[in-house]
Tab-separated table of C-alpha atoms in Angstrom:
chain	number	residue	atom	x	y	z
A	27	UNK	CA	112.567	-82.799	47.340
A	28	UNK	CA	114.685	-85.396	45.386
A	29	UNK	CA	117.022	-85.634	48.728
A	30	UNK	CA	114.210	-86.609	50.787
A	31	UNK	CA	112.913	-89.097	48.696
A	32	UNK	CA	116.137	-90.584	48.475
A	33	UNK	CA	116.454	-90.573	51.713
A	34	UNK	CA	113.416	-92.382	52.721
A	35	UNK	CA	114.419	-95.358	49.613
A	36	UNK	CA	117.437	-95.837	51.216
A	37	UNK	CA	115.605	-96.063	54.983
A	38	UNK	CA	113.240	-98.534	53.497
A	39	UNK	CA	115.760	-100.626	51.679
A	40	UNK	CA	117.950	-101.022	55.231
A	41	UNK	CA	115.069	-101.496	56.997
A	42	UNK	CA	113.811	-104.861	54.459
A	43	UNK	CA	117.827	-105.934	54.783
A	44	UNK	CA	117.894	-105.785	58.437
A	45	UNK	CA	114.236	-107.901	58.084
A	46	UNK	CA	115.343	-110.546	55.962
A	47	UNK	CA	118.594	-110.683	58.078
A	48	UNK	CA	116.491	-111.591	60.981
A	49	UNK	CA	114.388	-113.819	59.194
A	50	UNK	CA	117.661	-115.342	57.910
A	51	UNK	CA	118.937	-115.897	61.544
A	52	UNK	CA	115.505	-117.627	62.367
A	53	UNK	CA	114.474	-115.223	64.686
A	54	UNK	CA	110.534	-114.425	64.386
A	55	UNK	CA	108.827	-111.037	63.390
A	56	UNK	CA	107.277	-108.810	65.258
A	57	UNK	CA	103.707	-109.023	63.650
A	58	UNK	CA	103.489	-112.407	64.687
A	59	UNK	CA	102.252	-113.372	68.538
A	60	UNK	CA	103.453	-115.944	70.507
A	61	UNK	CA	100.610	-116.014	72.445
A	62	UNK	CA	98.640	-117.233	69.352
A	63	UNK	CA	101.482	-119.868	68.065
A	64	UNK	CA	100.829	-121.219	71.628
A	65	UNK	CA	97.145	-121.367	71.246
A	66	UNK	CA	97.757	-122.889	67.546
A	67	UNK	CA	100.040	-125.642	69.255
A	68	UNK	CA	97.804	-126.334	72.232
A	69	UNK	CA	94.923	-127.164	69.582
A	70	UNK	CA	96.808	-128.938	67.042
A	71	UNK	CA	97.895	-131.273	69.773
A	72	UNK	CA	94.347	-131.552	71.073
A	73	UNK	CA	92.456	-132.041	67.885
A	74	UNK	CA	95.471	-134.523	66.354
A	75	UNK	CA	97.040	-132.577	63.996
A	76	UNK	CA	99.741	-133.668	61.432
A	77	UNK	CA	103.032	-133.853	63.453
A	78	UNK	CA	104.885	-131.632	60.435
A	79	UNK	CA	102.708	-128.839	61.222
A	80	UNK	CA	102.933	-129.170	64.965
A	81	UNK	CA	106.628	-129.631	64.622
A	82	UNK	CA	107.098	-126.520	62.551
A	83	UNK	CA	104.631	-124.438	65.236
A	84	UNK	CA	106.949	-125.589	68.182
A	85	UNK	CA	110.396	-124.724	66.143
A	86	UNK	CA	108.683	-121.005	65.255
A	87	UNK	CA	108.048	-120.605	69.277
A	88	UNK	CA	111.458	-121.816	70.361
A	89	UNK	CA	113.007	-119.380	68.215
A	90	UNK	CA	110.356	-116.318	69.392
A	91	UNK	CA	112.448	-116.880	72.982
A	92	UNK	CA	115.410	-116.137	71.425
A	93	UNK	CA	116.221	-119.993	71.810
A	94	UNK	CA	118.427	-121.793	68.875
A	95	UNK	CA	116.468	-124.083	66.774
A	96	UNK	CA	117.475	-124.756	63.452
A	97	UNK	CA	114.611	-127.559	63.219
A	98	UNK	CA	112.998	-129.981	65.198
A	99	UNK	CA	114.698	-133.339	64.605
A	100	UNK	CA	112.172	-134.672	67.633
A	101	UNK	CA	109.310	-134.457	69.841
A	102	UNK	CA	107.283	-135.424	72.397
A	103	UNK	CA	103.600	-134.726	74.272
A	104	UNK	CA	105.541	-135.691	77.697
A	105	UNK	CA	102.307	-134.642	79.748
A	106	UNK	CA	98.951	-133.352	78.620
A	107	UNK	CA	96.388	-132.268	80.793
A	108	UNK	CA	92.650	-130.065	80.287
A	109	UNK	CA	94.067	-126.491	80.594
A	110	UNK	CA	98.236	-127.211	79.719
A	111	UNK	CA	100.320	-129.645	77.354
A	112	UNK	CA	103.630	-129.840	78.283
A	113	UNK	CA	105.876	-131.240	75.442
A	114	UNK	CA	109.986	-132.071	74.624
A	115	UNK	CA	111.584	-131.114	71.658
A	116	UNK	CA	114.734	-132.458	70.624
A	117	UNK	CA	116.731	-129.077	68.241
A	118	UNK	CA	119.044	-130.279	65.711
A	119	UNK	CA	122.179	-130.139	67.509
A	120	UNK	CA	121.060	-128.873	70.391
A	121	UNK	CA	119.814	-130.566	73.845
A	122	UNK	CA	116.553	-130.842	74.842
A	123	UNK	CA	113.884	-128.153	75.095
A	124	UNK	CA	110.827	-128.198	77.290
A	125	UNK	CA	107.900	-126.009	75.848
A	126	UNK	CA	104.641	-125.548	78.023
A	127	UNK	CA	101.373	-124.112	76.393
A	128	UNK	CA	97.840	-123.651	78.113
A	129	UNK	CA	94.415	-123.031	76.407
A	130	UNK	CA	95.105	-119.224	77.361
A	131	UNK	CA	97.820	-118.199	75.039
A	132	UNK	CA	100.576	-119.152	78.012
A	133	UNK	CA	103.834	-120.386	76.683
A	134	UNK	CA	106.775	-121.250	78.384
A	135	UNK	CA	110.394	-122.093	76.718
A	136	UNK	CA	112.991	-123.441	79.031
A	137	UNK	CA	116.006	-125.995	78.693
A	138	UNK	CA	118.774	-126.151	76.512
A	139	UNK	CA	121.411	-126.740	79.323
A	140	UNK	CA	120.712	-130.403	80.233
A	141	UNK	CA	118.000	-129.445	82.688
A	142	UNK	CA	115.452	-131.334	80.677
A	143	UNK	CA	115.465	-135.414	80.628
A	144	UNK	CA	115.732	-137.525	77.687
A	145	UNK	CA	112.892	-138.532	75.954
A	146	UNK	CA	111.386	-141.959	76.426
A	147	UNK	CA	109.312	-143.395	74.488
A	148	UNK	CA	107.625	-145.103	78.021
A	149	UNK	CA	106.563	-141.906	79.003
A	150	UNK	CA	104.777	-141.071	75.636
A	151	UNK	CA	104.448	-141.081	71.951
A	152	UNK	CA	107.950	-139.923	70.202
A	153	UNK	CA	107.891	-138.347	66.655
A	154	UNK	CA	111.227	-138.078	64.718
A	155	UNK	CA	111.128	-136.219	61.829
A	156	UNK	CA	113.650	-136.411	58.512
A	157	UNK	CA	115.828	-133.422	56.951
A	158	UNK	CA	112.860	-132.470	54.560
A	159	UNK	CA	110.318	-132.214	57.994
A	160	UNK	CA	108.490	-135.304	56.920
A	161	UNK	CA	107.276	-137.516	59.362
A	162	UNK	CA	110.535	-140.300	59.276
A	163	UNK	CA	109.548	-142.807	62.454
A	164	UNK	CA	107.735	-142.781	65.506
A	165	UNK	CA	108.033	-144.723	69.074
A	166	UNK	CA	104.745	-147.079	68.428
A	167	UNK	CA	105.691	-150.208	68.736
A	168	UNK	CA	103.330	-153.542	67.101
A	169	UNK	CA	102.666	-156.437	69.616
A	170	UNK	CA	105.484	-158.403	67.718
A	171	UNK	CA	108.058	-155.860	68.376
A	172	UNK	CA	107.101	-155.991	72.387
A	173	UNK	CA	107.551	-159.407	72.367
A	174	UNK	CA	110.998	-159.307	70.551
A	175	UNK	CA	111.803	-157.147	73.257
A	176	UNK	CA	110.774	-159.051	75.772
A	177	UNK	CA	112.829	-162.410	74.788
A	178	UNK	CA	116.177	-159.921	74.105
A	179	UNK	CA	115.727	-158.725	77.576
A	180	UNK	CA	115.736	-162.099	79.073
A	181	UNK	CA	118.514	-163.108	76.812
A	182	UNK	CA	120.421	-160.569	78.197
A	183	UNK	CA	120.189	-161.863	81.626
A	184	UNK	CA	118.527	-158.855	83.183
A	185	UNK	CA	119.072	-160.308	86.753
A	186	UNK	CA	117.086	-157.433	88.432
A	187	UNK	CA	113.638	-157.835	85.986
A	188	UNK	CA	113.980	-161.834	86.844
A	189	UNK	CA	114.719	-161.825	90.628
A	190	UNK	CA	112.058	-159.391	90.452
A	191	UNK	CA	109.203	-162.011	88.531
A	192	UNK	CA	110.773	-164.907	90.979
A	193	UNK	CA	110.018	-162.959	94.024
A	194	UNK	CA	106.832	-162.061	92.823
A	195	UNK	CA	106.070	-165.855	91.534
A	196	UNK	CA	107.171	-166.993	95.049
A	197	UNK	CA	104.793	-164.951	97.280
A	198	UNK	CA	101.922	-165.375	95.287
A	199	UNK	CA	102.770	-169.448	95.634
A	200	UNK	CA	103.135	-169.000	99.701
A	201	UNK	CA	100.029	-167.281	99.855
A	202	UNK	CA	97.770	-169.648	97.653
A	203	UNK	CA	99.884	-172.564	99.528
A	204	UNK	CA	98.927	-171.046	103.043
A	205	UNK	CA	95.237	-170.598	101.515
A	206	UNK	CA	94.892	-174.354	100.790
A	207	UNK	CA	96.672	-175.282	104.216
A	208	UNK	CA	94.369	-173.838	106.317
A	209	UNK	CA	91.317	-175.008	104.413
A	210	UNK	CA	92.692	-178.940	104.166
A	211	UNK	CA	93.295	-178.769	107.572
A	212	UNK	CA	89.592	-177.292	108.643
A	213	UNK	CA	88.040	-179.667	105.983
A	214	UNK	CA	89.297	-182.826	107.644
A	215	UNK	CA	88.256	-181.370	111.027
A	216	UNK	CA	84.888	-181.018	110.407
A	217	UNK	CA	85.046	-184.229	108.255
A	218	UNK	CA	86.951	-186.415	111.653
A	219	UNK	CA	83.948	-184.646	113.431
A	220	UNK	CA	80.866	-186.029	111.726
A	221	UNK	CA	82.728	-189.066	111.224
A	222	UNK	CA	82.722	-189.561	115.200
A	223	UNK	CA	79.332	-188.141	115.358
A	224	UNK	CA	78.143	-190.958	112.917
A	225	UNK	CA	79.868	-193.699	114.954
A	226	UNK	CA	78.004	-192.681	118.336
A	227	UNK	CA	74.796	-195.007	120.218
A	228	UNK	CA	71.891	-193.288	119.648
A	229	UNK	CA	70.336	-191.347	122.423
A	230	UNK	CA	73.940	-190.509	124.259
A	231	UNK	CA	74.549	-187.304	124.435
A	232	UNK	CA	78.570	-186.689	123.280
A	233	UNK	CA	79.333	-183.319	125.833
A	234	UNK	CA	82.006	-181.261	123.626
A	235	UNK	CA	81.997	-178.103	125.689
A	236	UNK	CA	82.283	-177.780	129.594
A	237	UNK	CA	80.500	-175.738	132.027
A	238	UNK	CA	81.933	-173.036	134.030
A	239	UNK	CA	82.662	-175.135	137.438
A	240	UNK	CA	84.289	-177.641	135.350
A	241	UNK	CA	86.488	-175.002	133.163
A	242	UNK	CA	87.295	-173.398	136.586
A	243	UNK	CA	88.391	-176.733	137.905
A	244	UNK	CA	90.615	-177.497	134.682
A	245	UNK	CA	91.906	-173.697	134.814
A	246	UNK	CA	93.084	-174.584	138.640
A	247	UNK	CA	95.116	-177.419	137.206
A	248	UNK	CA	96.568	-176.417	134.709
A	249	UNK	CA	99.641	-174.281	134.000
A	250	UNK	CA	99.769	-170.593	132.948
A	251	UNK	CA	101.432	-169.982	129.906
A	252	UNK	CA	100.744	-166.613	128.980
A	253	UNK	CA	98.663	-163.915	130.123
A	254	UNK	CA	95.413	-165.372	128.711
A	255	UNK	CA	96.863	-168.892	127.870
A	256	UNK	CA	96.917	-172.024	129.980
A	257	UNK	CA	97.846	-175.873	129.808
A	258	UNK	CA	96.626	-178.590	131.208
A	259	UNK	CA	98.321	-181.793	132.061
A	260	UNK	CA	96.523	-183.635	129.482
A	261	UNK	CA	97.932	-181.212	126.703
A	262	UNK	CA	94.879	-179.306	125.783
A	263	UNK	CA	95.613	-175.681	125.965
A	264	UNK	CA	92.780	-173.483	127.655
A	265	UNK	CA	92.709	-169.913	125.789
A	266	UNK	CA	90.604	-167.053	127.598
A	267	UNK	CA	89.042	-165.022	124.427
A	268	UNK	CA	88.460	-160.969	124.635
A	269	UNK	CA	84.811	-161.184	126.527
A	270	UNK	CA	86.593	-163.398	129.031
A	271	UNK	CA	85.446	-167.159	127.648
A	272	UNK	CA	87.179	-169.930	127.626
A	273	UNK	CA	88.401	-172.338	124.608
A	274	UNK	CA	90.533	-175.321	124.421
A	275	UNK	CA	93.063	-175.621	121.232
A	276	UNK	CA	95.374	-178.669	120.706
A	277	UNK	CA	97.284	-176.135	118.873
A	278	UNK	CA	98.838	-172.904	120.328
A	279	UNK	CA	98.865	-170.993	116.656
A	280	UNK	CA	94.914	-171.023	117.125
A	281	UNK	CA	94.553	-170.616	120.931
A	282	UNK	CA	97.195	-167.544	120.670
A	283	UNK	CA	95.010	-166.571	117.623
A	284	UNK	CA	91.960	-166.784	119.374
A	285	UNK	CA	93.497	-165.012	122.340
A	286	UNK	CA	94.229	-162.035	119.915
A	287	UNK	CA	91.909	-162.267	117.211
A	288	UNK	CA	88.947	-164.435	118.521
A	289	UNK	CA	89.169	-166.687	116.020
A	290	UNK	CA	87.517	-170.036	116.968
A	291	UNK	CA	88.749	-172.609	114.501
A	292	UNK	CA	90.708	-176.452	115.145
A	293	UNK	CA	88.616	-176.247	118.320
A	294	UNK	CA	89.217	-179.667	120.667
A	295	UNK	CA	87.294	-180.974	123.286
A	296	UNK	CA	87.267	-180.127	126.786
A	297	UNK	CA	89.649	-182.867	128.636
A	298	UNK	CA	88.456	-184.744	131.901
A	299	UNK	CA	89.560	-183.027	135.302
A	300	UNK	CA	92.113	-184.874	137.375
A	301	UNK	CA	89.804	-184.670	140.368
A	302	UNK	CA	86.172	-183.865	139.860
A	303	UNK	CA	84.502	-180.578	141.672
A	304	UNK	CA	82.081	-181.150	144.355
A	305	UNK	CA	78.585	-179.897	143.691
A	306	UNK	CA	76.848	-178.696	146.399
A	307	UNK	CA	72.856	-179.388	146.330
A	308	UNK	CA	70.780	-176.560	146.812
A	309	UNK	CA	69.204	-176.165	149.987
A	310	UNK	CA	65.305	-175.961	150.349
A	311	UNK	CA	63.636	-172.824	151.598
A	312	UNK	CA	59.844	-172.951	150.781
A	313	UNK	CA	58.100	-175.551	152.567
A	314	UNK	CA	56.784	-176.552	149.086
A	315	UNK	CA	59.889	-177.934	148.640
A	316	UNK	CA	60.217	-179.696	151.705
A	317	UNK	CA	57.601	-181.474	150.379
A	318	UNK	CA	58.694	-182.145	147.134
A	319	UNK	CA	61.785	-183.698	148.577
């Protein structure tokens, strides 16, 4: 009887060794369920717990996939989404870990080998941690320190960030440039036009479009340039629009636009025919109008 209990001392003694070995070498117990260390990380992120505590959460879970992890020097939320968080820790003396937890209890523990990138605190929110696991700096930076960074960039001559802010300085100016071109240009040709209007006799009619015979007769002199472009000895360019009518441009930018686009804008004014077309009077057929003649 004495053996026996001896023999179940001594089982229980090697048995608490070989458990405080483990604990020793960092590696969790049994009783305790990475599936619920993942759910305690996924909500201490969510509801903003202290970083300490979600530090020491994510070192516990490294080390329950047999991962080495002394203690987290580093961290960081690199994604977070409803359902999964996916965050890098940063092992003293180790490289990077990459832990994923869900709001199921699903964990995931990869890295170690260089697979995962370096943190950046332009991704997210970095929390470095001192030798005691107090919080020792973070990755937040004040408006003052943005702007220090800004003028230490350009002191540095970053030729890339600055051809970059030319280029983009230099289109805008073209556009705005091109903007106010086209606008000064229609303003003082609607402001030439009622000038002229203004300077006409009363009652006389001033004839700025043509009719057909007369834009057949200026089609039949003139040259073709294009497909649906023609000029005319005078100059004037005759454009033929989508639906088949006919505009005349001083410029060919706008008749080649109108040609395309139908945009009708810098119009000019129809120019005289070399040799005027014959109209033919139309001949009676009623006796009525034998009388009216």
């Amino acid at each position: 009887m004495k053996t026996g209990l001896g023999v179940a001392l001594m089982m229980f003694v090697t048995v608490g060794l070989l458990s405080g070995r483990v604990s020793a070498q960092g590696i969790l117990s049994l009783e305790q369920d990475p599936r619920q260390m993942a759910l305690d990380v996924f909500s201490g992120v969510n509801r903003g717990s202290p970083p300490e505590t979600i530090a020491l959460k994510i070192t516990q879970l490294i080390n329950a996939y047999r991962f080495r992890c002394t203690r987290a020097t580093d961290y960081q939320v690199f994604a977070a989404r409803p359902n999964l968080i996916d965050i890098k820790v940063k092992c003293s003396g180790e490289p990077l870990y990459g832990v994923t937890v869900a709001s199921n209890g699903y964990v995931a523990v990869y890295g170690g080998n260089g697979m995962v990138s370096p943190l950046d605190r332009r991704d997210a929110l970095i929390f470095s941690f001192a030798a005691d696991g107090r919080v020792e700096s973070d990755s937040r930076i004040t408006a003052g320190d943005a702007f220090d960074e800004t003028v230490e960039r350009l002191e540095l001559g970053d030729q890339y960030n600055m051809m970059y802010v030319l280029a983009m300085f230099a289109t805008l100016l073209a556009v705005v440039s091109a903007i106010a071109l086209v606008w000064l240009k229609m303003w003082r040709h609607r402001k030439g036009k009622r000038r002229q209007h203004r300077g006409m006799k009363p009652m006389v009619k001033h004839a700025v479009a043509a009719s057909s015979v007369i834009k057949d007769q200026l089609l039949q002199e003139s040259t073709q340039v294009s497909k649906k472009l023609f000029k005319h000895p005078s100059g004037i360019l005759i454009a033929r629009g989508k639906h088949g009518k006919r505009r005349f441009f001083k410029s060919r930018f706008w008749a080649t636009a109108y040609t395309l686009l139908g945009w009708r804008m810098f119009e000019a004014a129809a120019p005289d025919p070399i040799e005027m077309p014959e109209f033919e009077a139309p001949k009676p057929e009623t006796i009525e109008e034998l009388a009216n003649l």
